[in-house]
CSV table of C-alpha atoms in Angstrom, one decimal:
chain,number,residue,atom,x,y,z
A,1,UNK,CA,77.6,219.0,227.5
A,2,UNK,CA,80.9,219.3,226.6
A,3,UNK,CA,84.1,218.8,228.6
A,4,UNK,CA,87.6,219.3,228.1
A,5,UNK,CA,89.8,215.6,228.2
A,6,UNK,CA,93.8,216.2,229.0
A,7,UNK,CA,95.9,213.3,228.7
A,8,UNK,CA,99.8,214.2,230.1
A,9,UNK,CA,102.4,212.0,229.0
A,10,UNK,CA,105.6,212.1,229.2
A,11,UNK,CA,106.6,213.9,226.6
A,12,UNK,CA,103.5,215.4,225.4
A,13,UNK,CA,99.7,216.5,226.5
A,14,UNK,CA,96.9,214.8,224.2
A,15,UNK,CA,93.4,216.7,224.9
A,16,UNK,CA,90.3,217.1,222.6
A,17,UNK,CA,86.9,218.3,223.5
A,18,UNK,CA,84.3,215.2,224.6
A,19,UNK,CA,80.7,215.1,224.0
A,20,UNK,CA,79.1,211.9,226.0
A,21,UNK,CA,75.8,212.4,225.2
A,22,UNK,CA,73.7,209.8,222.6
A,23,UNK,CA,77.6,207.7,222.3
A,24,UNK,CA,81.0,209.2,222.1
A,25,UNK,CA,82.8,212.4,220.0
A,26,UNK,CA,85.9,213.8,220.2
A,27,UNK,CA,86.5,216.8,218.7
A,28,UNK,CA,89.6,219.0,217.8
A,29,UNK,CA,91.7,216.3,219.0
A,30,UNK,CA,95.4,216.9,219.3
A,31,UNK,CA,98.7,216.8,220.9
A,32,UNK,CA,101.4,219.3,222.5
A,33,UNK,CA,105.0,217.9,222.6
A,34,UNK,CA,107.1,219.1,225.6
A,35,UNK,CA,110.2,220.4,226.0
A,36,UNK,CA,112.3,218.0,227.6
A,37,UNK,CA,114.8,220.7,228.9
A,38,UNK,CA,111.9,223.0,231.3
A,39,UNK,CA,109.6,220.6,231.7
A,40,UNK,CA,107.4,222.2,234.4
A,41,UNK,CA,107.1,225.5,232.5
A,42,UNK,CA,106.6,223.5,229.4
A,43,UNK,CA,103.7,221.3,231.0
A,44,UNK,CA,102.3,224.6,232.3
A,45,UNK,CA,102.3,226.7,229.9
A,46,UNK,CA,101.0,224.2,227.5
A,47,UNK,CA,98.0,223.6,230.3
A,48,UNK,CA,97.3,227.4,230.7
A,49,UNK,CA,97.1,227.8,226.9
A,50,UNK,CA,94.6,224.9,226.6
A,51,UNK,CA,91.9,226.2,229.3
A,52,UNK,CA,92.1,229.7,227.8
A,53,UNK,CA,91.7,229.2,224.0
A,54,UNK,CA,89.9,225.6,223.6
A,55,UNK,CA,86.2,226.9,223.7
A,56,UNK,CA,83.3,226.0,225.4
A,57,UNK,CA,83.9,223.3,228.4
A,58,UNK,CA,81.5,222.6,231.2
A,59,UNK,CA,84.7,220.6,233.1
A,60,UNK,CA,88.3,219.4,232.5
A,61,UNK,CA,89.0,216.1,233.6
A,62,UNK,CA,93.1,215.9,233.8
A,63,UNK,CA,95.1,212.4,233.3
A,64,UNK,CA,98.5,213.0,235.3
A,65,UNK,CA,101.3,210.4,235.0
A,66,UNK,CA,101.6,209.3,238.2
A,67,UNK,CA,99.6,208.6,241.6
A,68,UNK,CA,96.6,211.0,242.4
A,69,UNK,CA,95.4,211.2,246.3
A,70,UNK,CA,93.1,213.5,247.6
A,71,UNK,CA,93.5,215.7,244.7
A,72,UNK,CA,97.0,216.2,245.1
A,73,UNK,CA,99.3,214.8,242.5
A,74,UNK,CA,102.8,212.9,243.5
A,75,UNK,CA,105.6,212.7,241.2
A,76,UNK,CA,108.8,211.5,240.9
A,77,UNK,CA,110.0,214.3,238.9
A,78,UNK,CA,107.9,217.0,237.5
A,79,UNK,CA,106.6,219.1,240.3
A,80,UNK,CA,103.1,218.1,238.4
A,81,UNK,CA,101.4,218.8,241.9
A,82,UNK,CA,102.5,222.7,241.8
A,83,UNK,CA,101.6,222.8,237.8
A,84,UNK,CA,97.7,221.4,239.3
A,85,UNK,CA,97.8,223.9,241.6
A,86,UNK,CA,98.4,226.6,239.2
A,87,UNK,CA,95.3,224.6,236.6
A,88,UNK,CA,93.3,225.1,239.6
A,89,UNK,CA,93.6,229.1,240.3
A,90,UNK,CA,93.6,229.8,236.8
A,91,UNK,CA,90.1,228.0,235.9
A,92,UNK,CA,88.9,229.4,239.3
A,93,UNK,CA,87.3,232.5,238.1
A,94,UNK,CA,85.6,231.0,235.3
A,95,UNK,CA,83.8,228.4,237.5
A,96,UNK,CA,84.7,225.3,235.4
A,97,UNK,CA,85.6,222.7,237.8
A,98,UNK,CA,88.7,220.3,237.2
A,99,UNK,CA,89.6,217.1,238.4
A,100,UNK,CA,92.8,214.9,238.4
A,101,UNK,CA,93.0,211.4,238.3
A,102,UNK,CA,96.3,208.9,237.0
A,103,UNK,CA,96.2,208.6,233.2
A,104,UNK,CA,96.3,205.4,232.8
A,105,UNK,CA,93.6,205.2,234.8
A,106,UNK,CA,91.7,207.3,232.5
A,107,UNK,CA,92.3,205.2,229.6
A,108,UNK,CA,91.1,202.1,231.5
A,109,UNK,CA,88.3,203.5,232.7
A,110,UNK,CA,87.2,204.7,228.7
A,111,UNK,CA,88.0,200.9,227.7
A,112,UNK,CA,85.6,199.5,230.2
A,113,UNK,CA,82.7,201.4,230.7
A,114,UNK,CA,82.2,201.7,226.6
A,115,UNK,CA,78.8,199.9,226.0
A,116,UNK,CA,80.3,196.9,223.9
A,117,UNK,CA,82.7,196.2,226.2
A,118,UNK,CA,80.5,194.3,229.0
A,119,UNK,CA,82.5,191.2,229.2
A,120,UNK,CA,85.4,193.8,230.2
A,121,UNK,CA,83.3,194.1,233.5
A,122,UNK,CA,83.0,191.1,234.1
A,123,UNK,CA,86.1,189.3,236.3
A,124,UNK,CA,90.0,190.5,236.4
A,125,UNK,CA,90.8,193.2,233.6
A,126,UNK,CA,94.1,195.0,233.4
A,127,UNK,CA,94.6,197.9,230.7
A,128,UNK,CA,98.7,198.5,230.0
A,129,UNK,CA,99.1,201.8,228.3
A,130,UNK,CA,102.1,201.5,226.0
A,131,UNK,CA,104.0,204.8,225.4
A,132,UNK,CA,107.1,206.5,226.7
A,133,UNK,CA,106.5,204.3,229.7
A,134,UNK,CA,103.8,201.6,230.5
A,135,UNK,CA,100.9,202.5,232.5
A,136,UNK,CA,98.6,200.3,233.9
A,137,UNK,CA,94.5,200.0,235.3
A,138,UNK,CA,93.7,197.4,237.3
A,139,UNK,CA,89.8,196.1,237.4
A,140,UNK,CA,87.8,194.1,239.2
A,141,UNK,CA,84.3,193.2,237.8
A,142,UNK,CA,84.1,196.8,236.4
A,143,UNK,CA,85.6,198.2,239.9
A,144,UNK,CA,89.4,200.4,239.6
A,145,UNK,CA,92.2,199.8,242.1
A,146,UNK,CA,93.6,203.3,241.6
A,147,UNK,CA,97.0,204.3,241.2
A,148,UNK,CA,98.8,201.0,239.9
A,149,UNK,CA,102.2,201.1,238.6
A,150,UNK,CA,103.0,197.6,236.9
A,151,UNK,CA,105.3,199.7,234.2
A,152,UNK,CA,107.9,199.7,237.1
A,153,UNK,CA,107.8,195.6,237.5
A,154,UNK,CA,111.4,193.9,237.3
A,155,UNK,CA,112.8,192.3,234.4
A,156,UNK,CA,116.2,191.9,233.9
A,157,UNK,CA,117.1,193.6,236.6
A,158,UNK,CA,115.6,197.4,235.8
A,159,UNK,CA,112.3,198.2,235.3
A,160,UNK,CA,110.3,196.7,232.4
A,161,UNK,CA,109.1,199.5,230.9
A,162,UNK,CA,112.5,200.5,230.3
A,163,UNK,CA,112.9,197.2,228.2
A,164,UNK,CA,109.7,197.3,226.6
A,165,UNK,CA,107.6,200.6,226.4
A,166,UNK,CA,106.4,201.3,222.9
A,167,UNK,CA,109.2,204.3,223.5
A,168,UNK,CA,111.9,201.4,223.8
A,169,UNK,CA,111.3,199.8,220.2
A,170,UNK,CA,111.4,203.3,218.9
A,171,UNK,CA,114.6,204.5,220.2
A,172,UNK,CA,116.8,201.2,219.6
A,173,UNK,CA,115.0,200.7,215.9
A,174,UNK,CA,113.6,197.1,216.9
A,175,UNK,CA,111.2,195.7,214.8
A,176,UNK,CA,107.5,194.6,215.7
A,177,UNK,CA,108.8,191.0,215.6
A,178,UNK,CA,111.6,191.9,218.4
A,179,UNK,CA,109.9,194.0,220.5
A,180,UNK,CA,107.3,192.0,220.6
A,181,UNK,CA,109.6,189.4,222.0
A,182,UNK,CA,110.2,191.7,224.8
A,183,UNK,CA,106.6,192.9,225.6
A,184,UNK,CA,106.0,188.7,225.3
A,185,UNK,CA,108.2,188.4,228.4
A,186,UNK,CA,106.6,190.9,230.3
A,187,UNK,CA,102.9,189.9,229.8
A,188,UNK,CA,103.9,186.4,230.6
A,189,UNK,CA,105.0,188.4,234.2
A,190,UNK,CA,102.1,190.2,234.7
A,191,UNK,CA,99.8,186.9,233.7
A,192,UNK,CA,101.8,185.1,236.4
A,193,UNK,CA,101.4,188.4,238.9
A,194,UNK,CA,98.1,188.8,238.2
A,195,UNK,CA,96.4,186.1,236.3
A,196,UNK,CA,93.4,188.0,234.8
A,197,UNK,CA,91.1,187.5,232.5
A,198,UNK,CA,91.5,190.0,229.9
A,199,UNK,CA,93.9,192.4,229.0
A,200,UNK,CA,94.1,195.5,226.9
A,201,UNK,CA,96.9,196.9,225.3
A,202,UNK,CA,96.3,200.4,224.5
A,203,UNK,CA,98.5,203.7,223.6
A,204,UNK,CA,99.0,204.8,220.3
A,205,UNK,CA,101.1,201.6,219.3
A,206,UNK,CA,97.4,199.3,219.8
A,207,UNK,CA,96.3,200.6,216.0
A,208,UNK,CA,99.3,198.8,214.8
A,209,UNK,CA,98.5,195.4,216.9
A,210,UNK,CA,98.2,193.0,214.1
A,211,UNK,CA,101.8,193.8,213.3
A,212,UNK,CA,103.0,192.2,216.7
A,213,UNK,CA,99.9,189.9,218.0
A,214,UNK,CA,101.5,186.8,215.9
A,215,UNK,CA,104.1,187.3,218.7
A,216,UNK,CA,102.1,187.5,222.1
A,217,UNK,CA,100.8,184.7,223.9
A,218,UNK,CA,98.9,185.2,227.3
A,219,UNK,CA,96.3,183.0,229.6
A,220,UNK,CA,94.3,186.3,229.4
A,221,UNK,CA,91.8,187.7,226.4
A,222,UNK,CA,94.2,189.9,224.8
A,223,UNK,CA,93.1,192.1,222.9
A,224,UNK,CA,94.1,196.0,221.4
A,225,UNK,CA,92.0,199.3,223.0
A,226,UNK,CA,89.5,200.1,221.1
A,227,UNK,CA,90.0,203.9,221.5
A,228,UNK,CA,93.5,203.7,220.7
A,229,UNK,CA,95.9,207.0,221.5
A,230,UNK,CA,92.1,209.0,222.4
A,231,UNK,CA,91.7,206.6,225.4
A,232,UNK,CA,93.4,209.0,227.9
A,233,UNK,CA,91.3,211.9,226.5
A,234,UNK,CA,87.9,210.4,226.8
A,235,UNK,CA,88.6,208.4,230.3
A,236,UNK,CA,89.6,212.2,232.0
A,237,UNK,CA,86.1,213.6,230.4
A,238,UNK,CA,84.5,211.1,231.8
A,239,UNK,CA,85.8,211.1,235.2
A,240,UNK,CA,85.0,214.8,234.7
A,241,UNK,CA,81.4,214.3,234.0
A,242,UNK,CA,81.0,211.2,237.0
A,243,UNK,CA,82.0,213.9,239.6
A,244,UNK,CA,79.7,216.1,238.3
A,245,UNK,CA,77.2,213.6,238.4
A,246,UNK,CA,78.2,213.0,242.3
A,247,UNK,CA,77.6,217.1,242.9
A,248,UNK,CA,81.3,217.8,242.5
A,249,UNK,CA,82.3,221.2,241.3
């Protein structure tokens, strides 16, 4: 069975097609950047190009940026909870049911539930997803606390994803070494907050972790995602697939 994974960020939409079945496989994956000037035609029309050319899905499973209740999607500023509703009426006649969840979520949730990753089940994990902003996934003993936004914790007197998202080092040309003096003093926050026992960085800045690891210290296992900048993708499949599973859609 394949399904259709849809990771939205910020400014772009990751997806791929996700076979579960016998381990993991991700094919045709890829990414959409987004105009930054009509962003809710931009995020739509990217969306509605997706479902009708990507070939072959039994479900989409769709990571939204921000806080998902009762399958409507809240947002501070993309109407993202018209742009579902317009996913919705277009997959409609084809029968392919779709489901939303928060995307950082969705990368937890791949991070967890993979088979090697038991000790991830076990006790307090937190997955940060590191991009424009940071999103986080809250776990505990393999159980989510939905909808957690630890990217908007205070540090120096803003918001500490606007100090330290993997976005941040790229815009003010900070090195690895400086940044990850920064993302240092945020961990050290969320260690004190939180106190778990692992955490996971992921986003697409985790394949270059040994370049800024010499530079983080936590009480936690840290550690970087093992699925790296596909996390988003394969967690919304497999939401997807679990509500299909519990006779959704």
């Amino acid at each position: 069975m394949n399904l259709l994974g849809i990771d939205i960020g910020r400014t772009s939409i990751k997806y791929g097609r996700v076979r579960l079945e016998n381990g993991i496989e991700v094919m045709d994956f890829d990414q959409i950047p987004i105009s930054q000037t009509s962003r809710y035609a931009g995020y739509r029309d990217a969306l509605i190009h997706l479902l009708r050319t990507v070939p072959g899905f039994r479900a989409v499973g769709v990571g939204f940026p921000c806080v998902i209740r009762q399958n409507r999607v809240y947002s501070r500023d993309v109407d993202f909870d018209g742009i579902w509703s317009e996913v919705q009426a277009f997959l409609e006649p084809s029968g392919a049911p779709c489901f939303a969840l928060n995307d950082a979520d969705a990368a937890g949730m791949a991070e967890i539930t993979r088979p090697e990753a038991g000790d991830l089940r076990r006790g307090a994990t937190i997955v940060l997803t590191l991009g424009t902003g940071i999103g986080s996934a809250i776990f505990l003993d393999g159980k989510l606390l939905p909808n957690t936004e630890l990217g908007r914790i205070e540090l120096h007197g803003g918001l500490a994803e606007q100090y330290c998202a993997a976005s941040v080092r790229t815009r003010e040309g900070l090195s690895f070494e400086a940044w990850a003096g920064r993302l240092q003093e945020y961990l050290a926050e969320v260690d004190e907050l939180f106190a778990p026992d692992h955490l996971v960085l992921g986003g697409g800045i985790s394949a270059d972790f040994e370049q800024y690891r010499a530079g983080l210290k936590t009480h936690a296992d840290l550690r970087p995602a093992h699925y790296c900048n596909q996390a988003g993708v394969i967690g919304a499949a497999m939401f997807a697939a679990g509500r299909l599973q519990d006779g959704v859609g």
